Amino acid sequence: MGEIFDLENITGLSDKDAAIRLKKEGYNELPSQKQQSIFSILLNVFREPMLLLLLGAGLIYLFLGEKSDALMLLFFVFVVVGITLYQERKTERALVALKNLSSPRALVLRDGKQKRVPGRDVVRDDIMILREGDRIPADGIVLICSNLMVDESLLTGESLAVRKSQWDGKTAQVQPGGDDLPFVYSGTLVVQGHGIAKVTSTGIRAEIGRIGRALRGIDREDTPLQKETRELVRNFAIAGLILCILVVMVFGMKGEWLDGLLAGLSLSMALLPEEFSVVLVIFLSMGAWRLSKKRVLTRRMPAVETLGSATVLCLDKTGTLTMNRMILSTLFAGGENYDADKNGDLPLPEKFHELLEFGYLASQKDPFDPVEKEIKNGTEKFLGNTEHVHQNWELVQEYPLSKNLLALSNVWESFDKRRHVIAAKGSPEAVIDLCHLDERQKDELLTHVKNMADKGLRVLGVAKSIFRDEPLPDNQHDYEFKFIGLLGFIDPVRQGVPEALSECYSAGMRVIMITGDFPGTAQHIARQIGLKDPDRYVTGPELARMSDTELAQKVSATNIFARIVPEQKLAIVNALKSNGEVVAMTGDGVNDAPALKSAHIGIAMGERGTDVARESSSIVLLNDDFSSIVAAVRMGRRIFDNLKKAISYIFSVHVPIAGLALFPLLFGFPLILLPVHIAFLELIIDPACSVVFE
């Protein structure tokens, strides 16, 4: 990366070179998780010892010529397999329907000409042309840019877009996050400005691919229910196998090997609770079906029950607790604040008209940036059809943001062409600097800025100037700006979150917020939603210095983690698991995927979430509604309680069945219950009664 690019002579790759590189390095895409085949689902089902016993007994009956008994046993096998297969395939189809199959197109420079190509065909050293609204197709270095702002929340969790700068030919590539970096990343979104970037990494080699590689190194852990059931079945299976061998040996000594095999199987089946599989499938399928009515998709059925036993819920702030969009919350002008959030339906006081007018003039006419969109919406709402909206003014010059001055200005020519009106907006410090205020005024304004920032607001300063001379100056500082006021924006809390959080606490669940945002923003949101102990937090840099033991201690008492990177989300989840917690984790971004996969229950967003997040999760919220999680927890707890009742009932039924199978063997009587009778009792009557609990 040591070379400096001559921006005047960039022609990009030739189509021929791009084709050669594509063939050599592969498509610019991540290897998608393969859809489970019918064969793999069947293989998992037939690993259950209960079904293997049923299958074995059915085949023996078939060998003996007892076709009706054999068909009945095999019918039970097909019922269990059919229910499982139907539920798994239905879930896979729903997930495929969520996935956006069309590859986004990228604008690149090939043979000196701009060309639209499928995103998957972008290769290393391609020259990307980046514009507002573009999804960046690959990692790259910024060769030239103007006001380039990129939303990297899917990778970092930060709700605010970050500024990009031009590469100096020396800076080595770093992880995403933070302003004034000369790097762009695959999957992120251009929200303002434009630029040209050279591709450095594609597909699995990009930053998004690094997270994909981390995913492959994480083994999905079995749910507590699966572990307990497997342990129980294993113990019963060993006992049943020992008794079966003893019975077969006793009958074999008399030369009655087939009778001995049937007697041994009868005893094994009487001991082994093979109806567990039927009852579990029915309970979990019914739970998954009920959850689907609440717009919650269950990708792994055991997760329904596990969610009910969750002790800790880790929440990603941006997009889960908040709406991941900026709204105009507060206006400050003339020493007064105005709460636009609370007074949204009332007319805007005259004092604040000029502030909104010049905030609008300092924005794009047809903006893509969420903050500028909100300024435009606010202006149209409060100032529409007034003299403050200047549709006939002409934009004659733009002064972009720079590293040295974090403010931009638009120069407009008035309709009478007698003057130029300049509107500036940017960081409050930069706008204050443009206005050349004295120290007292500066300190007073910065106090207001701090008060607004402490409430979790993103604050912009707005200023104006009138210029009547020609030509226009080269520098924004050459205008005489007058400070107008401050605009405060916030990513609002989703409706119903405080109530849902209260229900989580009532259910005995601990709730932790994990975010890439700043501690002040996280604390403000925490207080809004009622998160416990909002004054205590741990930041990413602090966490990076901790040992595993220190982290395990810290996570037991801290509910806010701020400035967290993807690897640290995974570390937090693993630390909670090491403390014996059953962890549920929500998320929507690529950065959440490793933690979603590692958690006992990963909960992804369906509408806004990425494919990577959805594929790593156990549960998908189709409507992105946090309160649906509470409904799912309630459902899981109900299923867990009902399962305990059903299991108690199943064991009480097994005692007489085992007795009826064992006593004839002990006293030399003919068998009272054959495998087909036991199967009928255990797979029809027993589950039918058990399901009453559900």
XYZ file of C-alpha atoms in Angstrom, residues 40-671:
632
model
C -29.183 -34.682 6.807
C -32.448 -34.003 8.679
C -33.338 -37.714 8.474
C -29.862 -38.671 9.676
C -30.243 -36.478 12.772
C -33.680 -37.919 13.515
C -32.519 -41.536 13.198
C -29.663 -40.966 15.627
C -32.226 -41.077 18.427
C -31.958 -44.484 20.207
C -35.742 -44.566 20.709
C -36.396 -44.533 16.980
C -33.634 -47.078 16.349
C -35.341 -49.497 18.770
C -38.693 -49.022 17.037
C -37.074 -49.559 13.659
C -35.258 -52.671 14.919
C -38.443 -54.198 16.342
C -40.334 -53.442 13.131
C -37.673 -55.145 10.994
C -37.702 -58.239 13.254
C -41.496 -58.509 12.902
C -41.068 -58.144 9.143
C -38.466 -60.951 9.215
C -40.910 -63.154 11.194
C -43.643 -62.512 8.635
C -45.829 -60.483 11.038
C -46.526 -57.776 8.465
C -49.377 -56.022 10.294
C -47.328 -55.645 13.503
C -44.274 -54.556 11.500
C -46.266 -51.947 9.574
C -47.745 -50.552 12.786
C -44.297 -50.075 14.348
C -42.871 -48.573 11.163
C -45.913 -46.279 10.952
C -44.980 -44.816 14.353
C -41.458 -44.232 13.049
C -42.756 -42.379 9.989
C -45.091 -40.209 12.118
C -42.190 -38.949 14.259
C -39.952 -38.460 11.205
C -42.743 -36.732 9.259
C -43.488 -34.157 11.963
C -39.794 -33.295 12.371
C -39.182 -33.137 8.620
C -42.196 -30.887 8.001
C -41.200 -28.391 10.706
C -37.532 -28.216 9.653
C -38.311 -27.744 5.940
C -40.969 -25.134 6.677
C -38.442 -23.112 8.670
C -35.765 -23.386 5.972
C -38.238 -22.192 3.314
C -39.214 -19.182 5.428
C -35.555 -18.259 5.845
C -34.895 -18.529 2.114
C -37.886 -16.257 1.476
C -36.312 -13.647 3.756
C -33.023 -13.654 1.860
C -32.492 -11.084 -0.858
C -31.413 -13.250 -3.754
C -30.573 -10.411 -6.144
C -26.944 -9.321 -6.039
C -26.603 -5.520 -5.679
C -24.939 -3.876 -8.663
C -21.729 -1.859 -8.354
C -20.516 1.124 -10.377
C -16.863 0.571 -11.359
C -14.342 2.032 -13.768
C -13.290 -0.467 -16.446
C -11.207 0.485 -19.508
C -11.612 4.146 -18.518
C -15.430 3.962 -18.637
C -18.051 3.782 -15.909
C -19.761 0.412 -15.895
C -22.459 -1.260 -13.775
C -21.515 -4.822 -12.822
C -23.043 -7.345 -10.372
C -21.564 -6.896 -6.901
C -20.283 -10.483 -6.947
C -18.171 -9.675 -10.062
C -16.155 -6.903 -8.358
C -12.472 -7.896 -8.071
C -9.348 -6.676 -6.287
C -7.931 -3.427 -7.771
C -11.294 -2.466 -9.319
C -12.023 1.262 -9.031
C -15.397 1.773 -7.290
C -17.431 4.948 -7.782
C -19.367 5.627 -4.569
C -22.530 7.730 -4.442
C -25.278 8.447 -1.930
C -27.439 5.378 -1.370
C -24.851 2.883 -2.677
C -24.142 -0.309 -0.767
C -20.338 -0.636 -0.906
C -19.545 -3.975 -2.611
C -15.999 -4.597 -1.301
C -13.306 -3.325 1.073
C -11.208 -0.516 -0.362
C -9.058 2.563 0.124
C -10.520 6.010 -0.587
C -8.640 7.730 -3.410
C -10.798 10.849 -3.518
C -13.933 11.952 -1.673
C -16.222 14.877 -1.013
C -18.366 14.927 2.154
C -18.249 11.120 2.113
C -20.225 9.720 5.073
C -20.766 5.978 5.491
C -23.135 4.037 7.764
C -21.036 1.182 9.196
C -23.568 0.096 11.851
C -23.884 -3.423 10.419
C -20.176 -3.945 11.150
C -19.618 -1.778 14.227
C -23.001 -1.264 15.900
C -22.475 2.521 15.881
C -25.715 4.293 14.957
C -24.014 7.402 13.518
C -22.478 7.553 10.056
C -18.700 8.088 9.967
C -16.664 10.546 7.911
C -14.169 9.300 5.322
C -10.935 10.968 4.256
C -8.559 10.557 1.325
C -5.802 7.948 1.680
C -2.315 9.376 2.167
C -0.526 6.388 0.624
C 0.897 5.265 3.974
C -1.853 4.442 6.472
C -2.316 0.687 6.902
C -5.834 -0.752 6.819
C -7.562 -0.976 10.201
C -10.879 -2.261 11.531
C -14.009 -0.165 10.823
C -15.225 2.479 13.246
C -14.323 6.123 13.860
C -14.105 9.248 11.723
C -11.540 10.288 9.122
C -10.356 6.814 8.165
C -9.467 6.416 4.464
C -11.024 2.939 4.242
C -14.446 1.666 3.182
C -15.878 -1.758 3.916
C -18.061 -4.266 2.114
C -21.739 -4.177 3.098
C -21.689 -0.621 4.479
C -23.882 2.176 3.105
C -22.973 5.580 1.639
C -25.374 8.074 3.235
C -23.801 11.344 2.071
C -21.342 12.688 -0.459
C -19.426 10.778 -3.093
C -16.009 9.293 -3.670
C -13.734 6.959 -5.594
C -12.150 3.925 -3.919
C -9.788 1.159 -4.984
C -10.784 -2.395 -4.000
C -8.308 -4.099 -1.661
C -10.270 -7.180 -0.526
C -13.312 -9.113 -1.732
C -15.475 -11.974 -0.489
C -14.099 -14.011 2.398
C -10.949 -11.813 2.508
C -12.951 -8.638 3.287
C -13.756 -7.422 6.816
C -17.207 -8.980 6.538
C -15.500 -12.242 5.556
C -13.280 -12.110 8.643
C -16.437 -12.283 10.738
C -17.589 -15.182 8.538
C -14.348 -17.037 9.299
C -14.894 -16.455 13.011
C -18.358 -17.982 12.633
C -16.947 -21.192 11.199
C -14.778 -21.606 14.298
C -17.783 -21.519 16.643
C -19.528 -24.796 17.410
C -23.217 -24.465 18.155
C -23.887 -25.708 21.663
C -26.719 -28.109 22.452
C -29.566 -26.670 24.495
C -29.891 -27.659 28.185
C -32.986 -29.698 27.267
C -31.064 -31.623 24.609
C -28.208 -32.307 27.039
C -30.515 -33.502 29.828
C -32.637 -35.623 27.483
C -29.567 -37.185 25.866
C -28.089 -38.039 29.292
C -31.375 -39.547 30.455
C -31.874 -41.571 27.288
C -28.244 -42.753 27.365
C -28.625 -44.112 30.894
C -31.902 -45.845 30.042
C -30.450 -47.176 26.793
C -27.463 -48.726 28.590
C -29.745 -50.345 31.183
C -32.117 -51.560 28.456
C -29.265 -52.957 26.358
C -27.801 -54.889 29.312
C -31.199 -56.379 30.179
C -31.913 -57.139 26.511
C -28.621 -59.064 26.182
C -29.321 -60.996 29.403
C -32.845 -61.934 28.247
C -31.605 -62.970 24.784
C -28.863 -65.129 26.382
C -31.372 -66.816 28.722
C -33.775 -67.606 25.855
C -30.859 -68.549 23.591
C -29.720 -71.218 26.046
C -33.114 -72.844 25.395
C -32.676 -72.451 21.633
C -35.385 -69.749 21.405
C -33.276 -66.981 19.907
C -36.039 -65.080 18.025
C -38.412 -65.227 20.988
C -35.542 -64.050 23.160
C -34.845 -61.156 20.812
C -38.505 -60.066 20.914
C -38.632 -60.463 24.695
C -35.406 -58.476 25.074
C -36.678 -55.742 22.779
C -39.979 -55.644 24.690
C -38.135 -55.138 27.963
C -35.814 -52.513 26.452
C -38.753 -50.632 24.947
C -40.619 -50.825 28.250
C -37.641 -49.266 30.029
C -36.707 -46.730 27.361
C -39.057 -43.723 27.178
C -39.266 -43.668 23.388
C -42.358 -41.463 23.500
C -40.066 -38.638 24.578
C -39.298 -37.963 20.939
C -43.001 -37.803 20.035
C -43.909 -35.634 23.014
C -40.921 -33.322 22.492
C -41.611 -32.924 18.774
C -45.301 -32.226 19.408
C -44.658 -29.770 22.256
C -41.927 -27.865 20.420
C -43.805 -27.909 17.098
C -46.911 -26.519 18.775
C -44.760 -23.871 20.465
C -43.084 -22.948 17.161
C -46.497 -22.781 15.470
C -47.885 -20.498 18.188
C -44.814 -18.260 17.978
C -45.177 -18.013 14.197
C -48.602 -16.460 14.822
C -46.759 -13.719 16.729
C -44.350 -13.212 13.783
C -41.502 -15.151 15.437
C -39.774 -17.748 13.243
C -38.167 -20.682 15.077
C -35.142 -21.980 13.151
C -34.176 -24.595 15.761
C -37.120 -26.081 17.630
C -35.288 -26.786 20.938
C -34.656 -23.023 21.159
C -38.366 -22.522 21.993
C -37.932 -24.364 25.294
C -34.433 -22.965 25.915
C -35.694 -19.390 25.634
C -37.999 -20.185 28.526
C -35.036 -21.196 30.689
C -32.856 -18.196 29.676
C -31.372 -16.339 32.640
C -29.663 -13.480 30.755
C -30.846 -11.527 27.717
C -28.087 -9.607 25.875
C -29.523 -6.820 23.737
C -27.871 -5.010 20.854
C -28.872 -1.344 21.290
C -28.903 -0.062 17.721
C -31.917 -1.372 15.836
C -33.136 -3.660 18.632
C -33.847 -1.260 21.487
C -33.813 1.764 19.180
C -35.193 2.294 15.670
C -31.805 2.899 13.988
C -33.014 6.165 12.439
C -32.510 9.763 13.510
C -35.407 12.034 14.487
C -35.258 15.762 15.249
C -35.696 15.939 19.007
C -34.506 19.339 20.284
C -33.958 22.830 18.844
C -31.919 25.484 20.671
C -31.986 29.151 19.618
C -31.947 32.502 21.403
C -31.088 30.849 24.723
C -34.191 28.618 24.682
C -34.790 24.916 24.054
C -37.752 23.530 22.117
C -38.747 19.871 22.425
C -39.893 18.924 18.916
C -40.512 15.359 20.078
C -43.151 16.300 22.658
C -44.656 19.233 20.735
C -44.574 17.588 17.320
C -48.184 18.426 16.424
C -48.020 22.061 17.582
C -46.847 24.967 15.378
C -43.125 25.730 15.705
C -42.505 29.006 17.620
C -41.237 31.848 15.396
C -37.932 31.993 17.292
C -36.889 28.619 15.836
C -37.977 29.198 12.214
C -34.641 30.615 11.082
C -32.723 27.731 12.704
C -34.682 25.129 10.749
C -34.613 27.253 7.569
C -30.809 27.469 7.490
C -30.355 23.873 8.617
C -32.357 22.943 5.514
C -30.358 25.302 3.265
C -27.140 23.659 4.520
C -28.416 20.222 3.405
C -28.852 18.430 0.086
C -32.116 19.171 -1.737
C -32.860 15.467 -2.136
C -30.895 13.945 0.764
C -30.083 10.314 1.518
C -28.298 10.987 4.803
C -30.792 10.183 7.620
C -30.018 13.405 9.517
C -30.508 15.591 6.432
C -33.683 13.656 5.600
C -35.020 14.483 9.053
C -34.108 18.174 8.630
C -35.980 18.193 5.312
C -39.011 16.433 6.857
C -39.029 18.865 9.801
C -38.782 21.883 7.493
C -41.635 20.659 5.289
C -43.724 19.873 8.373
C -43.211 23.128 10.287
C -42.287 25.643 7.567
C -44.051 24.298 4.468
C -45.773 26.968 2.351
C -43.956 29.782 4.188
C -41.340 32.327 3.088
C -38.678 30.186 4.823
C -38.689 27.534 2.067
C -36.864 28.886 -0.998
C -37.722 26.636 -3.932
C -36.558 29.225 -6.512
C -33.069 29.793 -5.073
C -30.102 28.357 -6.948
C -27.239 26.464 -5.276
C -24.037 27.966 -6.707
C -21.279 26.512 -4.530
C -20.628 23.907 -1.828
C -17.831 23.956 0.743
C -17.329 20.342 1.906
C -16.320 19.003 5.300
C -12.608 18.630 5.904
C -10.419 17.132 8.619
C -9.505 20.621 9.764
C -13.054 22.013 9.751
C -15.948 19.658 10.507
C -18.556 21.928 8.950
C -19.950 22.375 5.449
C -21.551 25.361 3.764
C -23.929 25.827 0.838
C -23.959 29.108 -1.094
C -27.351 30.050 -2.568
C -28.106 32.831 -5.025
C -31.281 34.678 -4.102
C -34.134 34.916 -6.585
C -33.391 38.619 -7.281
C -29.688 37.721 -7.900
C -28.558 40.615 -5.693
C -26.916 38.606 -2.919
C -25.567 35.228 -1.892
C -26.977 33.529 1.194
C -24.629 31.074 2.899
C -25.907 28.343 5.232
C -23.429 26.367 7.357
C -23.908 23.330 9.567
C -21.596 20.875 11.279
C -20.105 19.980 14.636
C -20.984 22.726 17.154
C -17.289 23.418 17.835
C -16.586 23.932 14.109
C -19.604 26.203 13.564
C -18.720 28.225 16.680
C -15.207 28.568 15.230
C -16.663 29.852 11.917
C -18.616 32.530 13.791
C -15.518 33.878 15.611
C -17.332 34.158 18.945
C -15.624 35.432 22.095
C -14.662 33.042 24.913
C -17.722 33.806 27.059
C -20.178 33.120 24.214
C -18.208 30.040 23.201
C -18.234 28.553 26.741
C -21.940 29.289 27.135
C -22.817 27.506 23.883
C -20.542 24.534 24.609
C -22.332 24.084 27.958
C -25.630 23.768 26.065
C -23.970 21.329 23.635
C -22.760 19.155 26.531
C -26.213 19.154 28.155
C -27.772 17.985 24.883
C -25.065 15.361 24.273
C -25.555 13.996 27.820
C -29.149 13.230 26.825
C -27.912 11.012 23.999
C -28.462 13.619 21.271
C -26.327 14.087 18.184
C -25.843 17.866 18.062
C -25.302 20.056 14.977
C -24.587 23.782 14.959
C -26.179 26.080 12.336
C -24.958 29.488 11.122
C -25.708 31.980 8.310
C -23.966 34.680 6.305
C -24.843 37.180 3.560
C -22.280 37.907 0.812
C -22.785 40.555 -1.896
C -19.357 40.641 -3.600
C -17.835 38.643 -6.464
C -16.048 36.297 -6.781
C -16.899 33.907 -3.951
C -14.002 33.204 -1.552
C -12.143 29.866 -1.545
C -12.492 29.352 2.194
C -15.536 29.176 4.494
C -13.669 31.246 7.093
C -13.732 34.250 4.744
C -17.474 34.716 5.334
C -18.824 36.598 8.339
C -21.065 33.972 9.908
C -23.702 34.609 12.539
C -24.483 31.728 14.917
C -28.187 30.758 14.815
C -28.585 27.726 17.068
C -28.319 23.984 17.650
C -30.252 21.000 16.297
C -30.391 17.820 18.405
C -31.177 14.405 16.899
C -31.800 11.093 18.605
C -32.205 7.452 17.624
C -35.570 6.893 19.369
C -36.403 3.954 21.595
C -38.743 1.434 19.994
C -42.337 1.503 21.147
C -43.098 -1.046 23.862
C -39.448 -1.621 24.880
C -39.741 -0.263 28.479
C -42.823 -2.434 29.106
C -41.149 -5.489 27.563
C -38.033 -4.911 29.684
C -40.165 -4.670 32.813
C -41.724 -8.038 31.943
C -38.245 -9.549 31.550
C -37.363 -8.393 35.063
C -40.665 -9.740 36.406
C -39.794 -13.101 34.841
C -36.463 -13.099 36.706
C -34.293 -12.467 33.642
C -31.263 -10.213 33.750
C -30.912 -7.802 30.800
C -27.582 -6.525 29.411
C -27.130 -3.821 26.747
C -24.197 -4.238 24.332
C -23.450 -1.449 21.851
C -20.768 0.073 19.663
C -21.970 3.558 20.659
C -20.494 5.889 23.269
C -21.156 5.312 26.999
C -23.168 8.556 27.359
C -25.572 7.536 24.589
C -25.897 4.015 26.012
C -26.596 5.332 29.528
C -29.265 7.736 28.279
C -31.062 4.922 26.422
C -30.673 2.676 29.493
C -32.430 5.247 31.684
C -35.186 5.715 29.102
C -36.025 2.012 28.951
C -35.564 1.323 32.675
C -32.402 -0.819 32.511
C -31.071 -1.574 35.986
C -27.889 0.083 37.280
C -27.357 2.475 34.303
C -24.465 4.324 36.000
C -22.095 1.358 35.799
C -20.577 0.456 32.428
C -17.551 -1.162 30.789
C -16.020 0.108 27.534
C -14.393 -1.916 24.766
C -10.842 -0.669 25.507
C -11.292 -1.576 29.205
C -12.605 -5.008 28.279
C -9.640 -5.613 25.948
C -7.273 -5.328 28.920
C -9.162 -7.887 31.041
C -8.293 -11.551 31.494
C -11.022 -14.186 31.056
C -11.372 -14.445 34.847
C -11.700 -10.665 35.270
C -14.263 -10.502 32.463
C -16.313 -13.322 34.019
C -16.419 -11.333 37.274
C -17.235 -8.067 35.503
C -20.150 -9.452 33.439
C -21.832 -10.708 36.604
C -22.352 -7.136 37.844
C -22.373 -4.874 34.736
C -25.409 -4.254 32.531
C -23.969 -1.778 29.978
C -21.097 -2.511 27.592
C -20.209 0.412 25.270
C -17.741 0.923 22.375
C -17.744 -2.855 21.890
C -16.294 -4.543 18.772
C -17.630 -7.872 17.352
C -14.999 -10.108 18.993
C -15.850 -8.585 22.367
C -19.560 -9.351 21.967
C -18.550 -12.985 21.558
C -16.251 -12.751 24.613
C -19.107 -11.315 26.740
C -21.458 -14.145 25.719
C -18.791 -16.777 26.460
C -18.020 -15.184 29.848
C -21.708 -15.325 30.791
C -21.856 -18.980 29.720
C -18.787 -19.760 31.842
C -20.701 -18.292 34.812
C -23.419 -20.898 34.256
C -25.932 -18.527 32.661
C -28.318 -19.573 29.892
C -27.733 -16.753 27.393
C -30.103 -15.274 24.810
C -28.581 -12.693 22.435
C -30.305 -10.347 19.996
C -28.730 -8.704 16.960
C -29.170 -7.658 13.356
C -25.735 -6.840 11.987
C -22.919 -8.898 10.569
C -20.976 -7.905 13.694
C -23.535 -9.713 15.859
C -23.320 -13.065 14.048
C -20.505 -14.749 16.080
C -22.214 -13.885 19.380
C -25.615 -14.986 17.997
C -24.191 -18.371 17.065
C -22.336 -18.865 20.351
C -25.295 -17.918 22.576
C -27.686 -20.638 23.706
C -30.406 -18.744 21.841
C -29.528 -16.307 19.052
C -32.374 -13.937 18.137
C -32.016 -12.105 14.803
C -34.092 -9.359 13.202
C -35.988 -10.446 10.086
C -36.890 -7.152 8.380
C -33.691 -5.232 8.955
C -31.238 -8.001 9.853
C -28.501 -9.289 7.583
C -28.521 -12.778 6.054
C -25.414 -13.625 8.097
C -27.186 -12.707 11.352
C -30.313 -14.679 10.426
C -28.331 -17.780 9.455
C -26.445 -17.666 12.773
C -29.583 -17.405 14.900
C -32.032 -19.850 16.466
C -35.008 -17.482 16.348
C -35.881 -14.696 13.871
C -38.219 -11.803 14.737
C -40.057 -11.229 11.465
C -41.471 -7.867 12.596
C -38.317 -6.681 14.447
C -40.503 -6.102 17.533
C -38.617 -6.484 20.814
C -41.841 -7.224 22.706
C -42.110 -10.417 20.625
C -39.084 -11.720 22.555
C -41.053 -11.419 25.793
C -43.930 -13.366 24.213
C -41.424 -16.023 23.124
C -39.951 -16.213 26.649
C -43.433 -16.598 28.086
C -44.173 -19.354 25.571
C -40.870 -21.086 26.334
C -41.542 -21.084 30.070
C -44.999 -22.482 29.536
C -43.590 -25.271 27.362
C -40.828 -25.982 29.911
C -43.344 -26.287 32.769
C -45.660 -28.459 30.689
C -42.777 -30.677 29.599
C -41.856 -31.322 33.232
C -45.460 -32.364 33.940
C -45.554 -34.560 30.840
C -42.230 -36.231 31.706
C -43.456 -36.977 35.244
C -46.554 -38.561 33.735
C -44.496 -40.581 31.219
C -42.314 -42.045 33.983
C -45.348 -42.950 36.062
C -46.762 -44.837 33.038
C -43.464 -46.650 32.431
C -43.469 -48.350 35.841
C -46.487 -50.645 35.134
C -45.404 -51.181 31.506
C -41.937 -52.272 32.650
C -43.543 -54.488 35.306
C -45.815 -56.203 32.761
C -42.796 -56.801 30.511
C -40.507 -58.054 33.309
C -42.716 -60.320 35.455
C -43.520 -62.910 32.729
C -39.777 -63.265 32.115
C -39.015 -63.748 35.808
C -41.726 -66.353 36.370
C -41.608 -68.109 32.999
C -45.074 -67.006 31.830
C -45.860 -66.159 28.186
C -45.155 -62.537 27.241
